[in-house]
PDB file of C-alpha atoms in Angstrom:
ATOM      1  CA  UNK A   1     -60.192   8.476   4.535  1.00 78.00           C
ATOM      2  CA  UNK A   2     -60.534   9.541   8.182  1.00 92.00           C
ATOM      3  CA  UNK A   3     -63.229   8.313  10.549  1.00 94.00           C
ATOM      4  CA  UNK A   4     -65.041  11.716  10.585  1.00 94.00           C
ATOM      5  CA  UNK A   5     -65.100  11.729   6.767  1.00 93.00           C
ATOM      6  CA  UNK A   6     -66.611   8.251   6.684  1.00 95.00           C
ATOM      7  CA  UNK A   7     -69.191   9.176   9.302  1.00 97.00           C
ATOM      8  CA  UNK A   8     -70.196  12.362   7.507  1.00 96.00           C
ATOM      9  CA  UNK A   9     -70.594  10.406   4.293  1.00 96.00           C
ATOM     10  CA  UNK A  10     -73.017   8.155   6.163  1.00 96.00           C
ATOM     11  CA  UNK A  11     -74.899  11.114   7.645  1.00 97.00           C
ATOM     12  CA  UNK A  12     -75.123  12.864   4.270  1.00 97.00           C
ATOM     13  CA  UNK A  13     -76.485   9.664   2.734  1.00 98.00           C
ATOM     14  CA  UNK A  14     -79.243   9.717   5.353  1.00 98.00           C
ATOM     15  CA  UNK A  15     -79.829  13.398   4.628  1.00 98.00           C
ATOM     16  CA  UNK A  16     -80.265  12.656   0.935  1.00 98.00           C
ATOM     17  CA  UNK A  17     -82.838   9.997   1.795  1.00 98.00           C
ATOM     18  CA  UNK A  18     -84.799  12.579   3.780  1.00 98.00           C
ATOM     19  CA  UNK A  19     -84.460  15.120   0.987  1.00 98.00           C
ATOM     20  CA  UNK A  20     -86.197  12.584  -1.246  1.00 98.00           C
ATOM     21  CA  UNK A  21     -88.772  11.461   1.322  1.00 98.00           C
ATOM     22  CA  UNK A  22     -89.748  14.051   3.918  1.00 96.00           C
ATOM     23  CA  UNK A  23     -91.744  11.482   5.905  1.00 97.00           C
ATOM     24  CA  UNK A  24     -88.436   9.995   7.090  1.00 98.00           C
ATOM     25  CA  UNK A  25     -87.861  13.142   9.102  1.00 97.00           C
ATOM     26  CA  UNK A  26     -90.519  11.976  11.564  1.00 96.00           C
ATOM     27  CA  UNK A  27     -88.063   9.323  12.731  1.00 97.00           C
ATOM     28  CA  UNK A  28     -86.080  12.130  14.391  1.00 97.00           C
ATOM     29  CA  UNK A  29     -88.995  13.525  16.341  1.00 97.00           C
ATOM     30  CA  UNK A  30     -88.504  14.154  20.043  1.00 96.00           C
ATOM     31  CA  UNK A  31     -90.432  11.993  22.472  1.00 93.00           C
ATOM     32  CA  UNK A  32     -90.066  11.269  26.164  1.00 88.00           C
ATOM     33  CA  UNK A  33     -89.369   7.637  25.314  1.00 89.00           C
ATOM     34  CA  UNK A  34     -86.739   8.403  22.685  1.00 91.00           C
ATOM     35  CA  UNK A  35     -85.258  11.902  22.530  1.00 93.00           C
ATOM     36  CA  UNK A  36     -83.374  11.213  19.238  1.00 95.00           C
ATOM     37  CA  UNK A  37     -81.095  13.997  20.433  1.00 95.00           C
ATOM     38  CA  UNK A  38     -77.827  12.794  18.953  1.00 96.00           C
ATOM     39  CA  UNK A  39     -79.462  11.447  15.807  1.00 97.00           C
ATOM     40  CA  UNK A  40     -80.657  14.985  15.098  1.00 98.00           C
ATOM     41  CA  UNK A  41     -77.153  16.273  15.723  1.00 97.00           C
ATOM     42  CA  UNK A  42     -75.782  13.866  13.125  1.00 97.00           C
ATOM     43  CA  UNK A  43     -78.272  15.103  10.557  1.00 98.00           C
ATOM     44  CA  UNK A  44     -77.402  18.691  11.446  1.00 98.00           C
ATOM     45  CA  UNK A  45     -73.753  17.818  10.806  1.00 97.00           C
ATOM     46  CA  UNK A  46     -74.750  16.627   7.346  1.00 97.00           C
ATOM     47  CA  UNK A  47     -76.671  19.860   6.726  1.00 97.00           C
ATOM     48  CA  UNK A  48     -73.701  21.903   7.928  1.00 96.00           C
ATOM     49  CA  UNK A  49     -71.190  20.147   5.665  1.00 95.00           C
ATOM     50  CA  UNK A  50     -73.490  19.694   2.657  1.00 96.00           C
ATOM     51  CA  UNK A  51     -75.313  23.025   2.876  1.00 96.00           C
ATOM     52  CA  UNK A  52     -78.174  23.644   0.447  1.00 97.00           C
ATOM     53  CA  UNK A  53     -80.599  26.558   0.706  1.00 97.00           C
ATOM     54  CA  UNK A  54     -83.488  24.225  -0.111  1.00 98.00           C
ATOM     55  CA  UNK A  55     -82.959  22.319   3.164  1.00 98.00           C
ATOM     56  CA  UNK A  56     -84.426  25.036   5.373  1.00 98.00           C
ATOM     57  CA  UNK A  57     -87.510  22.928   6.146  1.00 98.00           C
ATOM     58  CA  UNK A  58     -85.272  20.170   7.496  1.00 98.00           C
ATOM     59  CA  UNK A  59     -83.167  22.486   9.654  1.00 98.00           C
ATOM     60  CA  UNK A  60     -86.266  24.211  10.998  1.00 98.00           C
ATOM     61  CA  UNK A  61     -87.867  20.901  11.965  1.00 98.00           C
ATOM     62  CA  UNK A  62     -84.712  19.741  13.729  1.00 98.00           C
ATOM     63  CA  UNK A  63     -84.524  22.989  15.686  1.00 98.00           C
ATOM     64  CA  UNK A  64     -88.175  22.730  16.703  1.00 98.00           C
ATOM     65  CA  UNK A  65     -87.539  19.219  18.004  1.00 97.00           C
ATOM     66  CA  UNK A  66     -84.484  20.446  19.918  1.00 96.00           C
ATOM     67  CA  UNK A  67     -86.708  23.062  21.541  1.00 97.00           C
ATOM     68  CA  UNK A  68     -89.176  20.323  22.518  1.00 96.00           C
ATOM     69  CA  UNK A  69     -86.253  18.368  23.983  1.00 95.00           C
ATOM     70  CA  UNK A  70     -85.124  21.437  25.940  1.00 94.00           C
ATOM     71  CA  UNK A  71     -88.643  21.936  27.316  1.00 94.00           C
ATOM     72  CA  UNK A  72     -88.696  18.392  28.716  1.00 91.00           C
ATOM     73  CA  UNK A  73     -88.125  18.121  32.442  1.00 75.00           C
ATOM     74  CA  UNK A  74     -85.320  15.600  32.084  1.00 75.00           C
ATOM     75  CA  UNK A  75     -83.520  17.109  29.091  1.00 80.00           C
ATOM     76  CA  UNK A  76     -80.201  17.166  30.979  1.00 75.00           C
ATOM     77  CA  UNK A  77     -80.239  13.375  31.327  1.00 77.00           C
ATOM     78  CA  UNK A  78     -80.090  12.561  27.630  1.00 77.00           C
ATOM     79  CA  UNK A  79     -78.369  15.321  25.729  1.00 83.00           C
ATOM     80  CA  UNK A  80     -76.127  18.359  25.474  1.00 90.00           C
ATOM     81  CA  UNK A  81     -77.325  21.964  25.485  1.00 92.00           C
ATOM     82  CA  UNK A  82     -74.727  22.811  22.832  1.00 93.00           C
ATOM     83  CA  UNK A  83     -76.738  20.715  20.371  1.00 95.00           C
ATOM     84  CA  UNK A  84     -79.647  23.148  20.738  1.00 96.00           C
ATOM     85  CA  UNK A  85     -77.327  26.095  20.132  1.00 96.00           C
ATOM     86  CA  UNK A  86     -75.727  24.382  17.143  1.00 97.00           C
ATOM     87  CA  UNK A  87     -79.165  23.672  15.685  1.00 98.00           C
ATOM     88  CA  UNK A  88     -80.071  27.339  16.161  1.00 98.00           C
ATOM     89  CA  UNK A  89     -76.855  28.492  14.513  1.00 96.00           C
ATOM     90  CA  UNK A  90     -77.378  26.119  11.609  1.00 97.00           C
ATOM     91  CA  UNK A  91     -80.959  27.177  10.897  1.00 97.00           C
ATOM     92  CA  UNK A  92     -79.907  30.840  11.043  1.00 96.00           C
ATOM     93  CA  UNK A  93     -77.698  30.222   7.988  1.00 95.00           C
ATOM     94  CA  UNK A  94     -80.850  29.936   5.871  1.00 97.00           C
ATOM     95  CA  UNK A  95     -81.642  33.597   6.570  1.00 96.00           C
ATOM     96  CA  UNK A  96     -85.368  33.161   7.171  1.00 97.00           C
ATOM     97  CA  UNK A  97     -86.633  36.126   9.260  1.00 96.00           C
ATOM     98  CA  UNK A  98     -89.614  34.159  10.592  1.00 96.00           C
ATOM     99  CA  UNK A  99     -87.144  32.304  12.811  1.00 98.00           C
ATOM    100  CA  UNK A 100     -87.019  35.330  15.116  1.00 98.00           C
ATOM    101  CA  UNK A 101     -90.263  34.030  16.663  1.00 97.00           C
ATOM    102  CA  UNK A 102     -88.888  30.513  17.157  1.00 97.00           C
ATOM    103  CA  UNK A 103     -85.637  31.861  18.581  1.00 98.00           C
ATOM    104  CA  UNK A 104     -87.424  34.116  21.050  1.00 98.00           C
ATOM    105  CA  UNK A 105     -89.647  31.250  22.183  1.00 97.00           C
ATOM    106  CA  UNK A 106     -86.526  29.150  22.743  1.00 97.00           C
ATOM    107  CA  UNK A 107     -84.862  31.932  24.707  1.00 97.00           C
ATOM    108  CA  UNK A 108     -87.879  32.207  26.985  1.00 96.00           C
ATOM    109  CA  UNK A 109     -88.163  28.477  27.808  1.00 94.00           C
ATOM    110  CA  UNK A 110     -86.718  28.891  31.290  1.00 93.00           C
ATOM    111  CA  UNK A 111     -84.288  30.882  33.407  1.00 92.00           C
ATOM    112  CA  UNK A 112     -81.225  29.077  32.029  1.00 91.00           C
ATOM    113  CA  UNK A 113     -82.235  29.723  28.419  1.00 94.00           C
ATOM    114  CA  UNK A 114     -82.805  33.419  29.108  1.00 94.00           C
ATOM    115  CA  UNK A 115     -79.093  33.700  29.854  1.00 94.00           C
ATOM    116  CA  UNK A 116     -77.722  30.778  27.819  1.00 94.00           C
ATOM    117  CA  UNK A 117     -79.506  31.227  24.492  1.00 97.00           C
ATOM    118  CA  UNK A 118     -77.741  34.160  22.823  1.00 97.00           C
ATOM    119  CA  UNK A 119     -79.923  37.183  22.088  1.00 97.00           C
ATOM    120  CA  UNK A 120     -77.950  37.649  18.865  1.00 97.00           C
ATOM    121  CA  UNK A 121     -79.863  34.714  17.386  1.00 97.00           C
ATOM    122  CA  UNK A 122     -82.921  36.980  17.181  1.00 97.00           C
ATOM    123  CA  UNK A 123     -81.134  39.112  14.589  1.00 97.00           C
ATOM    124  CA  UNK A 124     -78.992  36.403  13.011  1.00 96.00           C
ATOM    125  CA  UNK A 125     -81.265  36.209   9.959  1.00 93.00           C
ATOM    126  CA  UNK A 126     -80.492  39.804   8.997  1.00 94.00           C
ATOM    127  CA  UNK A 127     -81.381  42.956  10.884  1.00 96.00           C
ATOM    128  CA  UNK A 128     -83.364  44.654   8.125  1.00 96.00           C
ATOM    129  CA  UNK A 129     -85.246  41.510   7.106  1.00 96.00           C
ATOM    130  CA  UNK A 130     -86.057  40.680  10.715  1.00 97.00           C
ATOM    131  CA  UNK A 131     -87.535  44.087  11.484  1.00 97.00           C
ATOM    132  CA  UNK A 132     -89.489  44.088   8.225  1.00 97.00           C
ATOM    133  CA  UNK A 133     -90.937  40.697   9.102  1.00 97.00           C
ATOM    134  CA  UNK A 134     -91.891  41.833  12.592  1.00 97.00           C
ATOM    135  CA  UNK A 135     -93.495  45.060  11.394  1.00 96.00           C
ATOM    136  CA  UNK A 136     -95.709  43.083   9.001  1.00 96.00           C
ATOM    137  CA  UNK A 137     -96.588  40.346  11.486  1.00 94.00           C
ATOM    138  CA  UNK A 138     -99.365  40.018  14.036  1.00 93.00           C
ATOM    139  CA  UNK A 139     -97.625  37.667  16.449  1.00 93.00           C
ATOM    140  CA  UNK A 140     -98.421  38.332  20.098  1.00 92.00           C
ATOM    141  CA  UNK A 141     -94.753  38.019  20.914  1.00 95.00           C
ATOM    142  CA  UNK A 142     -93.816  40.929  18.667  1.00 96.00           C
ATOM    143  CA  UNK A 143     -93.977  43.599  21.376  1.00 95.00           C
ATOM    144  CA  UNK A 144     -91.960  41.439  23.786  1.00 96.00           C
ATOM    145  CA  UNK A 145     -89.321  40.956  21.103  1.00 97.00           C
ATOM    146  CA  UNK A 146     -89.218  44.708  20.486  1.00 97.00           C
ATOM    147  CA  UNK A 147     -88.626  45.282  24.197  1.00 96.00           C
ATOM    148  CA  UNK A 148     -85.656  42.949  23.998  1.00 95.00           C
ATOM    149  CA  UNK A 149     -83.969  44.029  20.736  1.00 97.00           C
ATOM    150  CA  UNK A 150     -85.443  47.505  20.164  1.00 97.00           C
ATOM    151  CA  UNK A 151     -88.401  48.480  18.004  1.00 96.00           C
ATOM    152  CA  UNK A 152     -86.560  49.436  14.802  1.00 96.00           C
ATOM    153  CA  UNK A 153     -83.280  49.120  12.953  1.00 96.00           C
ATOM    154  CA  UNK A 154     -82.315  52.588  14.189  1.00 97.00           C
ATOM    155  CA  UNK A 155     -83.125  51.728  17.816  1.00 97.00           C
ATOM    156  CA  UNK A 156     -81.688  48.213  17.747  1.00 97.00           C
ATOM    157  CA  UNK A 157     -79.857  47.142  20.896  1.00 96.00           C
ATOM    158  CA  UNK A 158     -77.259  45.279  18.817  1.00 97.00           C
ATOM    159  CA  UNK A 159     -74.629  47.000  16.685  1.00 96.00           C
ATOM    160  CA  UNK A 160     -73.813  45.550  13.265  1.00 96.00           C
ATOM    161  CA  UNK A 161     -70.184  45.021  14.241  1.00 96.00           C
ATOM    162  CA  UNK A 162     -71.191  43.172  17.407  1.00 96.00           C
ATOM    163  CA  UNK A 163     -73.464  40.868  15.426  1.00 96.00           C
ATOM    164  CA  UNK A 164     -70.669  40.164  12.959  1.00 96.00           C
ATOM    165  CA  UNK A 165     -68.217  39.405  15.765  1.00 97.00           C
ATOM    166  CA  UNK A 166     -70.772  37.110  17.391  1.00 97.00           C
ATOM    167  CA  UNK A 167     -71.379  35.217  14.154  1.00 96.00           C
ATOM    168  CA  UNK A 168     -67.638  34.810  13.563  1.00 96.00           C
ATOM    169  CA  UNK A 169     -67.205  33.534  17.122  1.00 96.00           C
ATOM    170  CA  UNK A 170     -70.053  31.026  16.752  1.00 96.00           C
ATOM    171  CA  UNK A 171     -68.646  29.753  13.474  1.00 94.00           C
ATOM    172  CA  UNK A 172     -65.263  29.212  15.123  1.00 94.00           C
ATOM    173  CA  UNK A 173     -66.923  27.599  18.151  1.00 94.00           C
ATOM    174  CA  UNK A 174     -68.631  25.008  15.947  1.00 94.00           C
ATOM    175  CA  UNK A 175     -65.603  24.371  13.724  1.00 91.00           C
ATOM    176  CA  UNK A 176     -65.304  21.043  15.506  1.00 90.00           C
ATOM    177  CA  UNK A 177     -68.127  19.888  13.212  1.00 91.00           C
ATOM    178  CA  UNK A 178     -66.483  21.053   9.974  1.00 89.00           C
ATOM    179  CA  UNK A 179     -64.034  18.962   7.997  1.00 86.00           C
ATOM    180  CA  UNK A 180     -61.150  18.476   8.479  1.00 89.00           C
ATOM    181  CA  UNK A 181     -61.630  17.365  12.100  1.00 91.00           C
ATOM    182  CA  UNK A 182     -58.540  17.960  14.248  1.00 88.00           C
ATOM    183  CA  UNK A 183     -59.600  16.138  17.430  1.00 91.00           C
ATOM    184  CA  UNK A 184     -61.266  12.942  16.261  1.00 95.00           C
ATOM    185  CA  UNK A 185     -61.873  11.523  19.735  1.00 96.00           C
ATOM    186  CA  UNK A 186     -63.633  14.687  20.889  1.00 96.00           C
ATOM    187  CA  UNK A 187     -65.699  14.648  17.701  1.00 96.00           C
ATOM    188  CA  UNK A 188     -66.727  11.039  18.338  1.00 97.00           C
ATOM    189  CA  UNK A 189     -67.718  11.883  21.887  1.00 97.00           C
ATOM    190  CA  UNK A 190     -69.806  14.866  20.789  1.00 95.00           C
ATOM    191  CA  UNK A 191     -71.865  12.629  18.518  1.00 96.00           C
ATOM    192  CA  UNK A 192     -71.797   9.695  20.952  1.00 95.00           C
ATOM    193  CA  UNK A 193     -70.298   7.130  18.584  1.00 96.00           C
ATOM    194  CA  UNK A 194     -69.531   4.822  21.497  1.00 97.00           C
ATOM    195  CA  UNK A 195     -68.229   1.796  19.605  1.00 97.00           C
ATOM    196  CA  UNK A 196     -65.795   3.863  17.569  1.00 97.00           C
ATOM    197  CA  UNK A 197     -64.638   5.594  20.733  1.00 98.00           C
ATOM    198  CA  UNK A 198     -63.919   2.235  22.355  1.00 97.00           C
ATOM    199  CA  UNK A 199     -61.907   1.169  19.317  1.00 97.00           C
ATOM    200  CA  UNK A 200     -59.821   4.355  19.355  1.00 97.00           C
ATOM    201  CA  UNK A 201     -59.519   5.020  23.076  1.00 98.00           C
ATOM    202  CA  UNK A 202     -56.153   3.292  23.605  1.00 97.00           C
ATOM    203  CA  UNK A 203     -54.640   5.058  20.607  1.00 96.00           C
ATOM    204  CA  UNK A 204     -55.866   8.391  21.931  1.00 97.00           C
ATOM    205  CA  UNK A 205     -54.318   7.698  25.356  1.00 98.00           C
ATOM    206  CA  UNK A 206     -50.980   6.708  23.763  1.00 97.00           C
ATOM    207  CA  UNK A 207     -50.893   9.976  21.792  1.00 95.00           C
ATOM    208  CA  UNK A 208     -51.021  12.114  24.934  1.00 94.00           C
ATOM    209  CA  UNK A 209     -47.414  13.173  25.482  1.00 91.00           C
ATOM    210  CA  UNK A 210     -47.964  15.662  28.303  1.00 93.00           C
ATOM    211  CA  UNK A 211     -50.918  15.371  30.642  1.00 95.00           C
ATOM    212  CA  UNK A 212     -52.535  18.776  31.125  1.00 96.00           C
ATOM    213  CA  UNK A 213     -55.717  19.755  32.936  1.00 95.00           C
ATOM    214  CA  UNK A 214     -57.573  19.726  29.588  1.00 96.00           C
ATOM    215  CA  UNK A 215     -56.635  16.276  28.338  1.00 96.00           C
ATOM    216  CA  UNK A 216     -56.927  14.790  31.836  1.00 97.00           C
ATOM    217  CA  UNK A 217     -60.443  16.195  31.974  1.00 97.00           C
ATOM    218  CA  UNK A 218     -61.188  14.514  28.622  1.00 98.00           C
ATOM    219  CA  UNK A 219     -59.514  11.304  29.794  1.00 98.00           C
ATOM    220  CA  UNK A 220     -61.829  11.199  32.804  1.00 98.00           C
ATOM    221  CA  UNK A 221     -64.852  12.132  30.702  1.00 97.00           C
ATOM    222  CA  UNK A 222     -64.210   9.464  28.071  1.00 98.00           C
ATOM    223  CA  UNK A 223     -63.480   6.798  30.681  1.00 98.00           C
ATOM    224  CA  UNK A 224     -66.704   7.529  32.520  1.00 97.00           C
ATOM    225  CA  UNK A 225     -68.749   7.511  29.298  1.00 97.00           C
ATOM    226  CA  UNK A 226     -67.172   4.238  28.156  1.00 98.00           C
ATOM    227  CA  UNK A 227     -67.608   2.671  31.619  1.00 98.00           C
ATOM    228  CA  UNK A 228     -63.875   2.020  31.666  1.00 98.00           C
ATOM    229  CA  UNK A 229     -63.142   1.805  35.403  1.00 98.00           C
ATOM    230  CA  UNK A 230     -59.451   1.042  34.973  1.00 98.00           C
ATOM    231  CA  UNK A 231     -58.735   4.167  32.944  1.00 98.00           C
ATOM    232  CA  UNK A 232     -61.064   6.222  35.107  1.00 98.00           C
ATOM    233  CA  UNK A 233     -58.898   5.389  38.134  1.00 97.00           C
ATOM    234  CA  UNK A 234     -55.759   6.350  36.209  1.00 97.00           C
ATOM    235  CA  UNK A 235     -57.339   9.628  35.086  1.00 97.00           C
ATOM    236  CA  UNK A 236     -58.290  10.506  38.654  1.00 96.00           C
ATOM    237  CA  UNK A 237     -54.733   9.808  39.845  1.00 96.00           C
ATOM    238  CA  UNK A 238     -53.341  12.085  37.114  1.00 95.00           C
ATOM    239  CA  UNK A 239     -55.845  14.722  38.126  1.00 94.00           C
ATOM    240  CA  UNK A 240     -54.821  14.555  41.786  1.00 94.00           C
ATOM    241  CA  UNK A 241     -51.148  14.983  40.857  1.00 89.00           C
ATOM    242  CA  UNK A 242     -51.897  18.302  39.156  1.00 86.00           C
ATOM    243  CA  UNK A 243     -53.426  19.779  42.300  1.00 70.00           C
TER     244      UNK A 243
END
């Protein structure tokens, strides 16, 4: 069994514990002292690979905590923005139209989110269901959302085909988190399994037949993360030779 398989088994075991005791979910709450950023990602991986419709409450909570993380002034020091987007994509799979409010709030966090958080998320829970939910709601944000996506299905700013293409693209983008995992080292870095990365770093280096800009970039990234000065120097020399 591969390392990613073993890890996902561990994450799914933790997910099952939370399914049986929802109080355990509080251990993944965001705080300024402990962001729990990558621990939430691991649980999202379990949700993604062991998908059950009844887990919506878990996915929603994780997304809300990611939003709290993103609102923090030092979010960039202890996490990856892609984890917020992955959490959003995951919770959209549960097709709950109420998420349009949460998604819009996330998109409006700051200037970077306005451009970085895809507007398609607002309609990712189904165009008809989303507009029906909005028409029956009394949220203050409703009119602002209408200005962004249009005020009806007929006047929607997003075409059905565009939404489908976007969803297909996002699914492909996050395939790194779906078994089977092709690039194990990259997977380990994404979830910050430092010890396992250290154990597999030499093997990864030995497998690189041709040094390209992409794997040199990863070589430098991994070396810096692992505080491996020797390999960091080698990576920088390889990088300079490509210029």
